[in-house]
XYZ file of C-alpha atoms in Angstrom:
587
model
C 3.620 29.500 -54.958
C 4.085 31.143 -51.850
C 7.687 29.688 -51.914
C 8.329 30.954 -55.248
C 7.512 34.442 -53.873
C 9.548 34.298 -50.911
C 12.545 33.091 -52.941
C 12.198 36.049 -55.351
C 11.987 38.332 -52.567
C 15.036 36.976 -51.005
C 16.967 37.188 -54.758
C 15.795 40.451 -54.996
C 17.383 41.759 -52.030
C 20.399 40.077 -52.772
C 20.458 41.772 -56.306
C 19.742 44.936 -54.481
C 22.935 44.489 -52.258
C 25.068 43.623 -55.369
C 23.452 46.555 -57.437
C 24.588 48.972 -54.736
C 28.166 47.566 -55.097
C 28.156 47.752 -58.978
C 26.851 51.299 -58.891
C 29.061 52.453 -56.256
C 32.112 52.599 -58.963
C 34.364 51.206 -56.060
C 37.610 49.477 -57.523
C 37.093 45.770 -57.652
C 39.394 44.885 -54.719
C 37.430 47.322 -52.492
C 33.952 46.107 -53.880
C 35.203 42.567 -53.104
C 35.939 43.623 -49.570
C 32.593 45.012 -49.273
C 30.843 42.074 -50.554
C 32.678 39.630 -48.555
C 31.807 41.368 -45.087
C 28.228 41.940 -45.991
C 27.785 38.208 -46.867
C 29.491 37.004 -43.645
C 27.676 39.326 -41.145
C 24.524 37.162 -41.796
C 22.007 39.853 -40.958
C 18.527 40.535 -42.032
C 18.389 41.745 -45.653
C 17.710 45.360 -44.606
C 20.447 45.296 -42.273
C 22.704 44.141 -44.909
C 21.598 47.076 -47.400
C 22.569 49.428 -44.744
C 25.996 47.738 -43.988
C 26.366 48.066 -47.904
C 25.646 51.719 -48.066
C 28.136 52.378 -44.960
C 31.033 50.311 -46.221
C 30.554 51.893 -49.725
C 30.624 55.325 -48.201
C 33.749 54.328 -45.993
C 35.804 53.205 -49.067
C 34.370 56.130 -51.246
C 35.493 58.777 -48.719
C 38.837 57.285 -48.492
C 39.312 57.109 -51.979
C 38.128 60.942 -52.393
C 40.638 61.753 -49.540
C 43.557 60.507 -51.731
C 44.159 57.111 -50.046
C 45.040 54.077 -52.237
C 42.797 50.922 -52.308
C 45.456 48.869 -50.956
C 45.993 51.365 -47.940
C 42.106 51.369 -47.328
C 42.205 47.627 -47.699
C 44.911 47.442 -45.042
C 43.693 49.952 -42.929
C 40.124 48.170 -42.993
C 41.744 45.051 -41.478
C 40.374 41.489 -41.252
C 37.096 41.291 -43.201
C 35.943 38.234 -40.930
C 36.647 40.212 -37.805
C 34.772 43.201 -39.108
C 31.706 41.140 -40.089
C 31.632 39.900 -36.563
C 31.862 43.331 -35.002
C 29.373 44.805 -37.553
C 26.877 41.884 -36.749
C 27.116 42.302 -33.006
C 26.573 45.959 -33.345
C 23.694 45.639 -35.530
C 22.110 43.033 -33.227
C 22.435 45.113 -30.540
C 20.128 47.799 -32.062
C 17.452 45.238 -33.061
C 14.099 45.589 -31.274
C 13.471 44.478 -27.604
C 11.054 41.635 -28.940
C 13.886 39.972 -30.834
C 16.020 40.029 -27.981
C 13.289 38.680 -25.739
C 13.011 35.980 -28.081
C 16.648 35.147 -28.297
C 17.258 35.004 -24.692
C 14.213 32.779 -24.537
C 15.742 30.451 -27.173
C 19.030 30.432 -25.260
C 17.062 29.459 -22.266
C 15.358 26.807 -23.712
C 18.287 25.112 -25.496
C 20.129 25.323 -21.703
C 16.801 23.538 -20.347
C 16.955 21.231 -23.080
C 20.482 20.250 -22.542
C 19.942 19.976 -18.707
C 17.070 18.000 -19.034
C 18.853 15.520 -21.147
C 21.852 15.356 -19.393
C 19.700 14.603 -16.320
C 17.603 11.994 -18.203
C 20.943 10.439 -19.132
C 22.011 10.285 -15.488
C 18.821 9.099 -14.162
C 18.580 6.261 -16.858
C 21.820 4.862 -15.627
C 20.244 4.165 -12.165
C 18.571 0.912 -11.345
C 17.047 -0.406 -8.178
C 19.015 -2.969 -6.462
C 17.159 -4.543 -3.791
C 19.385 -5.695 -1.189
C 17.154 -6.449 1.881
C 15.330 -9.799 1.868
C 11.949 -8.717 3.559
C 10.377 -11.848 2.519
C 12.724 -13.691 4.981
C 11.960 -11.234 7.434
C 8.483 -11.647 7.146
C 8.863 -15.712 7.802
C 11.428 -15.239 10.558
C 9.015 -16.617 13.206
C 7.620 -19.226 10.975
C 11.410 -20.388 10.007
C 12.151 -20.472 13.608
C 9.708 -23.132 14.291
C 11.278 -26.516 14.664
C 9.702 -28.950 12.054
C 8.478 -31.572 14.918
C 6.456 -28.434 16.420
C 5.073 -26.985 13.437
C 1.299 -27.099 12.987
C 1.425 -26.659 9.415
C 2.072 -30.232 8.160
C -0.573 -31.367 10.035
C -3.135 -28.712 8.696
C -1.757 -29.326 5.343
C -2.602 -33.120 5.296
C -5.851 -32.428 6.898
C -6.798 -29.947 3.912
C -5.605 -32.644 1.345
C -7.693 -35.255 2.917
C -10.845 -33.259 3.289
C -10.135 -30.903 0.301
C -10.463 -27.782 2.389
C -9.841 -25.599 -0.717
C -13.280 -26.686 -1.816
C -14.744 -27.155 1.637
C -18.417 -25.926 2.417
C -19.094 -25.099 5.853
C -22.636 -23.900 4.953
C -24.562 -26.976 6.461
C -23.443 -25.602 9.824
C -25.662 -22.657 9.549
C -29.429 -21.655 9.287
C -29.980 -20.000 5.782
C -32.563 -18.057 4.180
C -32.215 -17.336 0.388
C -28.709 -18.664 0.621
C -27.984 -16.098 3.229
C -26.432 -17.210 6.411
C -28.465 -16.231 9.313
C -26.616 -18.221 12.456
C -25.002 -21.378 13.489
C -27.740 -23.925 13.722
C -29.311 -24.514 17.341
C -31.043 -27.560 18.512
C -34.480 -26.288 17.950
C -33.588 -25.541 14.085
C -34.381 -27.787 11.442
C -30.884 -27.570 10.418
C -29.541 -29.108 13.646
C -29.873 -32.575 12.645
C -27.683 -31.962 9.464
C -25.146 -29.985 11.172
C -24.812 -32.782 13.741
C -24.086 -35.318 10.930
C -21.834 -32.976 9.206
C -19.614 -32.759 12.263
C -19.949 -36.609 12.989
C -18.610 -37.122 9.152
C -15.579 -34.590 9.981
C -14.596 -36.079 13.191
C -11.208 -37.122 12.196
C -10.893 -33.764 10.641
C -11.473 -31.929 13.953
C -9.114 -34.229 15.733
C -6.418 -33.306 13.371
C -7.160 -29.645 13.868
C -6.850 -30.221 17.571
C -3.442 -31.911 17.172
C -2.207 -29.057 15.070
C -3.578 -26.295 17.203
C -2.002 -27.642 20.135
C 1.524 -27.155 18.661
C 3.457 -23.939 19.386
C 3.985 -22.840 16.080
C 2.639 -23.007 12.580
C 5.657 -23.168 10.556
C 4.134 -21.970 7.141
C 6.892 -20.094 4.980
C 5.034 -17.666 2.676
C 6.161 -16.868 -0.681
C 5.179 -16.271 -4.409
C 3.122 -18.771 -6.290
C 6.191 -20.230 -7.974
C 7.643 -20.690 -4.514
C 4.731 -23.027 -3.120
C 5.724 -26.673 -2.673
C 3.703 -29.367 -4.775
C 2.148 -30.582 -1.379
C 1.254 -27.268 -0.300
C -0.125 -26.682 -3.947
C -2.342 -29.768 -3.530
C -3.834 -28.335 -0.189
C -4.362 -24.883 -1.434
C -5.553 -25.663 -5.059
C -6.358 -29.371 -5.262
C -5.340 -31.697 -8.056
C -6.034 -29.670 -10.723
C -3.366 -27.036 -9.931
C -0.844 -29.193 -7.807
C 1.988 -28.960 -10.509
C 4.755 -26.663 -9.236
C 5.223 -23.643 -11.226
C 8.539 -23.364 -12.761
C 10.747 -20.739 -12.462
C 10.403 -18.485 -15.469
C 13.298 -19.225 -17.976
C 12.257 -16.501 -20.582
C 13.897 -13.227 -20.719
C 12.233 -10.789 -18.212
C 12.347 -7.219 -18.003
C 13.697 -5.840 -14.994
C 10.714 -3.981 -13.790
C 8.790 -7.398 -14.334
C 11.558 -9.028 -12.324
C 11.226 -6.441 -9.690
C 7.454 -7.003 -9.301
C 7.478 -10.844 -9.454
C 10.052 -10.928 -6.639
C 8.262 -8.198 -4.365
C 6.873 -8.659 -0.913
C 3.601 -7.543 -2.224
C 3.354 -10.643 -4.421
C 3.611 -12.980 -1.637
C 0.565 -15.386 -1.067
C -1.261 -16.290 1.929
C -3.732 -19.087 0.768
C -3.727 -20.573 4.094
C -5.644 -17.993 6.073
C -8.751 -19.000 4.533
C -8.392 -22.711 5.402
C -7.676 -21.860 9.115
C -10.951 -19.727 9.106
C -12.966 -22.801 7.978
C -11.180 -24.931 10.709
C -12.253 -22.264 13.326
C -15.910 -22.486 12.009
C -15.697 -26.300 12.765
C -14.228 -25.614 16.090
C -17.127 -23.174 17.035
C -19.783 -25.615 15.725
C -18.195 -28.378 17.789
C -18.200 -26.162 20.948
C -22.014 -25.887 20.374
C -22.680 -29.436 20.002
C -20.514 -29.983 23.254
C -22.765 -27.706 25.016
C -25.610 -29.504 24.148
C -24.063 -32.770 25.142
C -23.176 -31.154 28.436
C -19.503 -31.998 27.505
C -17.581 -29.156 29.397
C -14.171 -30.654 28.785
C -14.721 -30.848 24.937
C -15.787 -27.040 25.155
C -12.700 -26.265 27.047
C -10.393 -28.243 24.558
C -12.452 -26.764 21.537
C -11.613 -23.163 22.792
C -7.805 -23.914 23.110
C -7.715 -25.099 19.784
C -9.474 -22.099 18.637
C -6.812 -19.908 20.331
C -4.161 -21.995 18.690
C -5.818 -21.267 15.463
C -5.492 -17.504 16.099
C -2.081 -17.544 17.337
C -0.914 -19.654 14.020
C -3.018 -17.197 11.861
C -0.633 -14.428 13.284
C 2.633 -15.786 12.898
C 3.320 -13.894 9.971
C 3.156 -10.193 11.296
C 0.786 -8.698 8.775
C -2.483 -6.756 9.384
C -4.438 -9.368 7.141
C -3.133 -12.018 9.270
C -3.857 -10.214 12.637
C -7.376 -9.489 11.233
C -8.093 -13.407 10.458
C -6.772 -14.103 14.067
C -9.431 -11.187 15.522
C -12.125 -13.320 13.295
C -11.214 -16.639 14.858
C -10.945 -15.302 18.418
C -14.355 -13.442 17.849
C -15.980 -16.604 16.927
C -14.963 -18.326 19.704
C -15.872 -15.568 22.272
C -19.309 -15.130 20.791
C -19.893 -18.820 21.155
C -18.755 -18.896 24.723
C -21.073 -15.963 25.274
C -23.730 -18.024 23.756
C -23.080 -20.917 26.207
C -23.111 -18.736 29.124
C -26.588 -17.323 28.075
C -28.137 -20.793 27.052
C -26.001 -23.733 28.552
C -23.947 -22.402 31.205
C -24.495 -25.712 33.267
C -22.475 -27.441 30.568
C -19.347 -26.603 32.435
C -18.484 -27.118 35.993
C -16.791 -24.602 38.193
C -13.364 -25.406 37.202
C -13.962 -25.524 33.554
C -15.348 -22.100 33.905
C -12.157 -21.045 35.603
C -10.259 -22.771 32.567
C -12.121 -20.912 30.161
C -11.555 -17.501 32.033
C -7.591 -18.328 32.143
C -7.540 -19.168 28.468
C -9.286 -15.645 27.571
C -6.894 -14.018 30.070
C -4.065 -15.630 27.999
C -4.829 -14.109 24.849
C -3.852 -10.558 25.580
C -0.826 -10.857 23.130
C -3.146 -12.023 20.344
C -5.012 -8.858 20.834
C -2.413 -6.244 19.764
C -2.123 -4.671 16.304
C 1.074 -4.967 14.547
C 2.265 -2.656 11.759
C 5.854 -3.937 11.115
C 4.670 -6.103 8.479
C 3.199 -2.957 6.474
C 6.248 -1.257 7.093
C 8.028 -3.862 5.261
C 5.811 -3.737 2.329
C 6.577 -0.054 2.041
C 10.383 -0.512 2.286
C 10.348 -3.534 0.043
C 8.618 -1.075 -2.599
C 11.102 1.882 -1.900
C 13.901 -0.367 -2.611
C 12.386 -1.438 -5.864
C 11.708 1.895 -6.936
C 14.855 3.925 -5.957
C 18.472 3.430 -6.763
C 20.559 2.906 -3.749
C 21.652 6.648 -3.815
C 18.040 7.475 -3.494
C 17.136 8.741 -6.931
C 14.029 7.683 -8.822
C 14.462 5.117 -11.514
C 12.924 4.403 -14.675
C 12.411 0.754 -13.645
C 11.020 1.917 -10.478
C 8.272 3.974 -12.195
C 7.183 0.951 -14.217
C 7.299 -1.140 -10.849
C 4.954 1.573 -9.382
C 2.572 1.849 -12.268
C 2.176 -1.887 -12.759
C 2.014 -2.519 -8.955
C -1.667 -3.535 -8.983
C -1.189 -6.287 -11.550
C 2.477 -7.141 -10.527
C 3.544 -7.449 -14.267
C 4.649 -5.539 -16.861
C 2.054 -5.315 -19.843
C 2.516 -7.929 -22.408
C 1.207 -5.769 -25.409
C 4.774 -4.812 -26.920
C 3.371 -1.781 -28.804
C 1.794 -0.467 -25.466
C 4.629 -1.492 -23.628
C 7.423 0.434 -25.865
C 5.209 3.450 -25.712
C 4.701 3.303 -22.134
C 8.155 2.795 -21.295
C 9.434 5.734 -23.700
C 7.103 8.103 -22.240
C 7.851 7.170 -18.732
C 11.440 7.440 -19.250
C 11.151 10.799 -21.139
C 9.377 12.136 -18.294
C 11.537 10.415 -15.556
C 13.590 13.869 -14.830
C 10.282 15.732 -14.052
C 9.322 12.911 -11.693
C 12.823 13.281 -10.286
C 12.288 17.069 -9.675
C 8.903 16.666 -8.016
C 8.658 13.372 -6.541
C 10.458 13.026 -2.994
C 13.750 11.052 -2.902
C 13.918 7.650 -0.982
C 15.020 9.093 2.423
C 12.301 11.692 2.295
C 9.440 9.249 1.221
C 10.417 6.904 3.928
C 10.387 9.374 6.520
C 6.788 10.741 5.778
C 5.638 6.975 5.566
C 7.395 6.248 8.910
C 5.505 9.431 10.310
C 2.194 8.280 9.116
C 2.675 4.727 10.560
C 4.024 6.029 13.731
C 0.822 8.227 14.222
C -1.301 5.065 13.404
C 0.703 2.912 16.008
C 0.214 5.564 18.670
C -3.589 5.489 18.105
C -3.703 1.863 18.142
C -2.511 1.547 21.630
C -4.967 4.054 23.097
C -8.151 2.917 24.792
C -10.997 2.696 22.651
C -12.869 5.433 24.106
C -10.151 7.922 23.432
C -9.865 6.513 20.034
C -13.608 7.417 19.748
C -13.496 10.860 20.983
C -10.154 12.011 19.441
C -9.542 12.931 15.668
C -7.362 10.489 13.801
C -3.899 11.971 13.355
C -3.097 9.745 10.825
C -6.233 10.318 8.743
C -5.626 13.944 8.969
C -2.079 13.614 7.964
C -2.968 11.784 4.663
C -5.999 13.970 4.018
C -3.441 16.996 4.211
C -1.207 15.344 1.555
C -4.312 14.613 -0.803
C -5.625 18.097 -0.502
C -2.437 19.579 -1.658
C -1.585 18.798 -5.348
C 2.248 19.362 -4.466
C 1.867 16.758 -1.402
C -0.087 14.315 -3.369
C 2.264 14.186 -6.291
C 5.379 14.495 -4.177
C 4.393 11.506 -1.980
C 1.962 9.818 -3.997
C 3.200 6.554 -3.420
C 2.656 7.073 0.366
C -0.811 8.293 -0.248
C -1.721 5.383 -2.545
C 0.010 2.570 -0.644
C -0.409 3.608 3.020
C -3.239 1.425 4.255
C -6.147 2.871 6.154
C -5.626 1.097 9.439
C -7.973 3.163 11.592
C -10.492 0.772 11.305
C -8.144 -2.219 12.265
C -7.681 -0.528 15.648
C -11.451 -0.238 16.071
C -12.125 -3.920 15.075
C -9.205 -5.118 17.573
C -10.779 -2.821 20.383
C -14.047 -4.175 19.787
C -12.539 -7.749 20.374
C -10.882 -6.667 23.741
C -14.405 -5.238 24.848
C -16.006 -8.652 23.894
C -13.248 -10.517 25.565
C -13.582 -8.330 28.746
C -17.376 -8.569 28.670
C -17.250 -12.402 28.612
C -14.693 -12.611 31.528
C -17.103 -10.472 33.590
C -19.934 -12.921 32.606
C -17.966 -15.845 33.766
C -17.053 -14.011 37.040
C -20.770 -13.357 37.908
C -21.384 -17.109 37.037
C -18.729 -18.313 39.477
C -19.855 -15.849 42.053
C -23.613 -17.111 41.532
C -22.311 -20.537 41.899
C -20.498 -19.931 44.976
C -22.868 -17.770 46.755
C -26.278 -18.827 45.198
C -26.860 -15.290 44.230
C -25.674 -12.630 41.924
C -23.744 -9.508 43.400
C -25.563 -6.082 43.899
C -22.740 -4.394 42.197
C -19.610 -5.504 39.887
C -17.339 -4.106 42.476
C -18.095 -7.283 44.788
C -16.543 -9.367 42.132
C -13.144 -7.647 42.920
C -10.729 -9.151 43.606
C -11.769 -12.629 44.000
C -13.253 -13.093 40.685
C -11.955 -9.998 38.741
C -8.326 -8.308 39.289
C -10.108 -4.980 38.736
C -13.175 -3.149 38.160
C -14.436 -3.670 34.418
C -14.396 -0.777 32.191
C -17.023 0.308 29.534
C -14.802 0.551 26.525
C -17.210 3.228 24.896
C -16.595 5.917 27.656
C -13.487 4.586 30.020
C -16.000 4.646 32.950
C -16.982 1.336 34.954
C -19.256 -1.005 33.232
C -22.800 -1.062 33.748
C -24.867 -4.052 35.155
C -28.245 -4.616 36.388
C -30.387 -7.581 36.606
C -33.194 -8.195 34.046
C -35.751 -11.348 34.710
C -33.435 -12.833 37.285
C -30.339 -12.801 34.580
C -27.276 -10.430 34.625
C -27.016 -7.894 31.967
C -23.804 -6.040 31.044
C -23.757 -2.984 28.883
C -22.226 0.365 28.333
C -22.992 3.928 27.677
C -22.623 4.271 24.182
C -21.400 6.771 22.020
C -23.574 9.530 23.624
C -22.489 8.348 27.181
C -25.868 8.132 28.706
C -27.124 5.263 30.636
C -29.923 3.916 28.719
C -30.569 0.743 30.712
C -28.744 -1.576 28.211
C -31.429 -0.523 25.457
C -30.131 -0.911 21.912
C -31.198 -0.151 18.207
C -32.593 -2.857 16.185
C -29.302 -2.732 14.226
C -27.135 -3.344 17.336
C -29.607 -6.131 18.200
C -29.327 -7.735 15.101
C -25.592 -7.893 15.185
C -25.403 -9.146 18.751
C -27.829 -12.004 17.706
C -26.068 -12.926 14.774
C -23.338 -15.613 15.501
C -22.359 -15.921 11.901
C -18.436 -16.068 11.775
C -16.610 -12.942 11.357
């Protein structure tokens, strides 16, 4: 009904305009000109009435002055041009709110046109990964000659003993299925541990053979890149079949994700850690048997395993190497405390030299983490540095490494991401800016990692402050969100490595004390007496940077630091610290 009323109102206005013309008494030629001009002005109804009256008055005045109709029409000019001029003049007289509305509408049209143009331009861009970061990651492994690679030996050991299902729990004393510590001769679990190691003597020999080789030679890749023999080692016979390369059509975003560096698998690390557990248990058995040469050999293999674990320059590999070395160092410490006579002087010197050789294995490396980000950036941005639709899909599905398989959801997500791409382009940093920001973060992290541990403890983390500043700013978070989301928290890694260095240094000092005692039949009054014959320099308390503290307790040497408070508490520790020290579980 409202539409009828509206239509009636419009017709009434048109009739009113026509009525003015009909009642004017103008000749038909002049009336026709008035009607044509009014119709072509396309003005509001009230404005058309005003124009109608003005034009009628114009022609009426001319006729009254004696001019002919033809002359008036000629003088009036082109009706089309007159209509345009009249429309322009009337629009200038409209209220301010109308002009504001018109300008906003024009601005909106311009913005829509620019947005659509930008969208078309961005949709033409595609990521074109040009750097093979997987090959760079595997560079060291690929350089290992096949006859010097440990991986073939480890792999055959894994297949023969099914290391993918290998259970090392018989090596440990447990309580309610929780591992407490490696079994000792006075534990009820000891006989089970001895029998377990005896059953796996051939496996231990194979680990020794592999650990003695200079390189690992394991080439990391995606699931579909794993050979059948490797799959048999990692997953057993149930999953030994090689995964075929996908033949069906894949979206480009899915291809980007499936071929990315972040999808590389490292299943060998877990197996190597289990091998290290066997080596540590064998060290304990050798210590009980008084077999010093075997202890040295086990420690050599532990270091070899750690070196092999670090062949791929990723932080996760370094952390596995730290775990393996920590297990070995803590066992050496345990032997010093309980069965130091298991090794003669020459063998303790061998152990000391082995520990001095692991400095390169106690450095945190970040080149692999940089590769992860660089590979991500080349899969998100086009070569000219612009963000891409395919790259956004890759980022949003990075945690799953696949594009959603729900076609309806996928279509909706792809449409929404595509239409929002210009906004992302405007807000998010380009590739160069993103990489610069990430490199700055990694530079801060690397700078902190090489500082002594006591400085790391006393100084705020610049890399953490950097990320916190980005996260505290809405603009910074949105502009650099790949950096915020994908940048790993690496300060803890530096602390873990520093703890390993402190443990290694303390064990070296303990060995020096043992060698001093064996030669002089007494312990030194101060650690300074160990320098330079038994130690090259004064040992450092890694919690403060001052000299390491030392005293005798019940006829045995005690090494300790001042702790975070910087006080000499005589080596007293909290219950939590004592439990951590007493525990010799791996890791």
